[in-house]
């Protein structure tokens, strides 16, 4: 079977890439031309995540963390990793809810509800867990699931606030992001993996009321 190659235009240059090549692999070929990390891409004007694959001749415009869309994807992905780290350290059975309220500079402010004592030791463990995920470059994966399956999943994970929320959603399917078996719902695109999330250096948490 003959391999299929497509023409990819980046800037004023055209190159051939094999059908099925991820935009992530293509981005790696051009990363040296950019000061900041490439995290998303416009494919013929349509925003895509980098795990998507090449299916036709196209024009690519890379989005970095210096761009508004790229920066938002970075912050969103960091939120996913932070919540996963909290659940990893505290365990699902001890958490009722983790809520990220806003980010400040390079840090994050969130509250936790559950059977947890927010000591400096706990925060240090969360920080170390996040650094470990970055070092291991855990992939951030995306899947589309039926809303009923999402409701069941959140119920199993003890994330009852999202379980209740999805009972009122009228759409039939939702996008779920996962990192090393931890699953959560986010509206908006993510970076490809935890290795991109290396610039935040502090978090602030308070016990939820």
XYZ file of C-alpha atoms in Angstrom:
209
model
C 0.000 0.000 0.000
C 1.427 3.369 -1.038
C 1.946 5.979 1.646
C 0.056 9.239 1.251
C 1.775 12.578 1.799
C 0.169 15.993 2.089
C 1.547 19.476 1.537
C 1.667 21.588 4.680
C 2.184 25.341 4.406
C 3.734 27.094 7.390
C 4.459 30.737 6.713
C 5.911 30.983 3.204
C 7.301 27.442 3.176
C 5.714 24.186 2.023
C 6.709 20.745 3.298
C 5.428 17.229 2.786
C 4.232 15.176 5.765
C 2.803 11.687 5.896
C -0.952 11.256 6.295
C -1.802 10.658 9.956
C 1.136 12.675 11.308
C 0.050 14.511 14.443
C 0.180 18.278 14.503
C 2.337 17.829 17.601
C 5.012 16.063 15.551
C 4.787 18.747 12.887
C 5.029 21.470 15.547
C 8.246 19.910 16.852
C 9.811 20.507 13.432
C 9.168 24.253 13.802
C 9.498 24.787 17.554
C 13.051 26.118 17.197
C 11.626 29.103 15.304
C 9.465 30.156 18.273
C 10.522 31.600 21.616
C 7.525 30.119 23.447
C 6.042 26.629 23.422
C 3.658 25.750 20.599
C 0.481 24.409 22.240
C -2.301 24.704 19.632
C -2.595 25.164 15.885
C -4.910 26.779 13.351
C -5.550 24.351 10.488
C -6.876 26.332 7.527
C -8.136 28.891 10.025
C -9.749 26.416 12.408
C -8.291 26.004 15.893
C -7.177 22.449 16.700
C -5.386 20.615 19.485
C -2.013 19.119 18.669
C -3.064 15.486 19.092
C -5.174 15.790 15.928
C -3.734 14.258 12.762
C -3.023 15.425 9.235
C -5.762 14.441 6.772
C -5.303 16.786 3.803
C -3.211 19.564 2.268
C -3.468 22.527 4.612
C -2.063 25.751 5.966
C -0.909 25.723 9.595
C -0.540 28.671 11.949
C 0.943 27.740 15.301
C -0.339 29.120 18.611
C 2.135 29.540 21.477
C 1.778 30.287 25.171
C 2.553 33.919 24.326
C -0.769 34.111 22.471
C -4.053 34.621 24.315
C -5.558 31.313 23.154
C -2.374 29.423 23.968
C -2.055 31.019 27.383
C -5.653 30.101 28.228
C -5.007 26.498 27.170
C -1.916 26.490 29.382
C -3.820 27.785 32.431
C -6.689 25.377 31.823
C -4.276 22.454 31.611
C -2.479 23.583 34.750
C -5.830 23.590 36.552
C -6.413 19.981 35.491
C -2.997 18.958 36.783
C -3.507 20.806 40.074
C -6.865 19.150 40.724
C -5.397 15.742 39.867
C -2.498 16.344 42.261
C -4.914 17.240 45.077
C -6.926 14.067 44.501
C -3.749 11.979 44.271
C -2.457 13.275 47.594
C -5.729 13.406 49.538
C -7.524 10.469 47.813
C -11.011 10.689 46.311
C -12.738 9.371 49.427
C -11.585 12.395 51.454
C -12.632 15.090 48.973
C -16.094 16.499 48.381
C -15.100 19.282 46.015
C -12.031 21.079 44.673
C -12.741 24.485 43.212
C -10.247 26.743 41.460
C -11.472 30.313 41.840
C -8.826 32.258 39.942
C -5.139 32.457 39.177
C -2.746 35.139 40.331
C 0.529 35.789 38.520
C 2.043 32.290 38.225
C -0.021 30.738 41.004
C -3.492 29.385 41.657
C -6.036 29.973 44.411
C -8.476 27.203 45.191
C -10.656 25.852 47.975
C -11.136 22.259 49.039
C -14.134 20.745 50.762
C -13.778 17.429 52.538
C -11.995 15.546 55.278
C -8.636 17.217 54.762
C -6.330 19.259 56.954
C -4.649 21.908 54.845
C -1.195 21.930 56.358
C 2.035 23.108 54.779
C 3.013 19.449 54.540
C -0.096 18.758 52.437
C 0.625 21.703 50.128
C 4.231 20.577 49.730
C 3.056 17.099 48.744
C 0.722 18.579 46.141
C 3.566 20.683 44.730
C 5.867 17.652 44.569
C 3.173 15.595 42.884
C 2.733 18.292 40.238
C 6.474 18.432 39.594
C 6.560 14.648 39.219
C 3.802 14.779 36.605
C 5.717 17.454 34.699
C 8.935 15.417 34.839
C 7.114 12.307 33.589
C 5.442 14.397 30.884
C 2.107 12.666 31.431
C -0.093 12.971 28.328
C -3.353 14.904 28.500
C -5.931 12.919 26.572
C -9.377 13.842 25.321
C -12.432 11.748 24.580
C -16.049 12.433 23.704
C -18.550 10.534 25.860
C -22.310 10.383 26.168
C -23.638 12.733 28.851
C -25.137 9.792 30.762
C -21.714 8.122 30.847
C -20.153 11.346 32.123
C -22.742 11.501 34.919
C -21.959 7.917 35.924
C -18.215 8.580 35.780
C -18.393 11.636 38.041
C -20.585 9.708 40.466
C -18.028 6.904 40.659
C -15.246 9.427 41.261
C -17.206 11.140 44.044
C -17.362 14.392 42.055
C -21.002 14.895 42.933
C -21.168 18.603 42.082
C -20.375 17.807 38.444
C -22.630 14.774 38.562
C -25.520 17.093 39.488
C -24.475 19.691 36.923
C -24.561 17.236 34.036
C -28.062 16.077 34.945
C -29.240 19.454 33.603
C -27.143 19.507 30.429
C -29.169 19.030 27.254
C -26.307 18.138 24.927
C -25.922 14.447 24.156
C -22.116 14.301 24.341
C -19.367 16.085 26.259
C -15.576 16.220 26.067
C -13.686 14.664 28.957
C -9.974 15.234 29.551
C -7.824 12.727 31.389
C -4.337 12.567 32.826
C -3.079 9.167 33.947
C -6.598 7.801 34.615
C -7.804 10.984 36.380
C -10.772 12.335 34.414
C -12.508 15.700 34.518
C -14.604 18.023 32.375
C -13.204 21.269 31.012
C -14.635 23.624 28.431
C -11.836 24.595 26.078
C -8.664 23.175 24.596
C -5.652 21.776 26.458
C -1.904 21.472 25.882
C -0.647 18.023 24.796
C 1.010 16.902 28.031
C 2.178 17.833 31.529
C 5.684 18.547 30.283
C 4.417 21.889 28.965
C 3.284 22.937 32.467
C 6.599 23.898 33.979
C 6.331 27.576 34.813
C 3.897 27.844 37.742
C 5.706 27.870 41.066
C 3.134 28.228 43.810
C -0.412 27.454 44.829
C -2.673 28.804 47.535
C -5.433 26.720 49.085
C -8.050 27.306 51.735
C -10.536 24.978 53.374
C -13.934 25.373 51.746
C -16.762 26.750 53.839
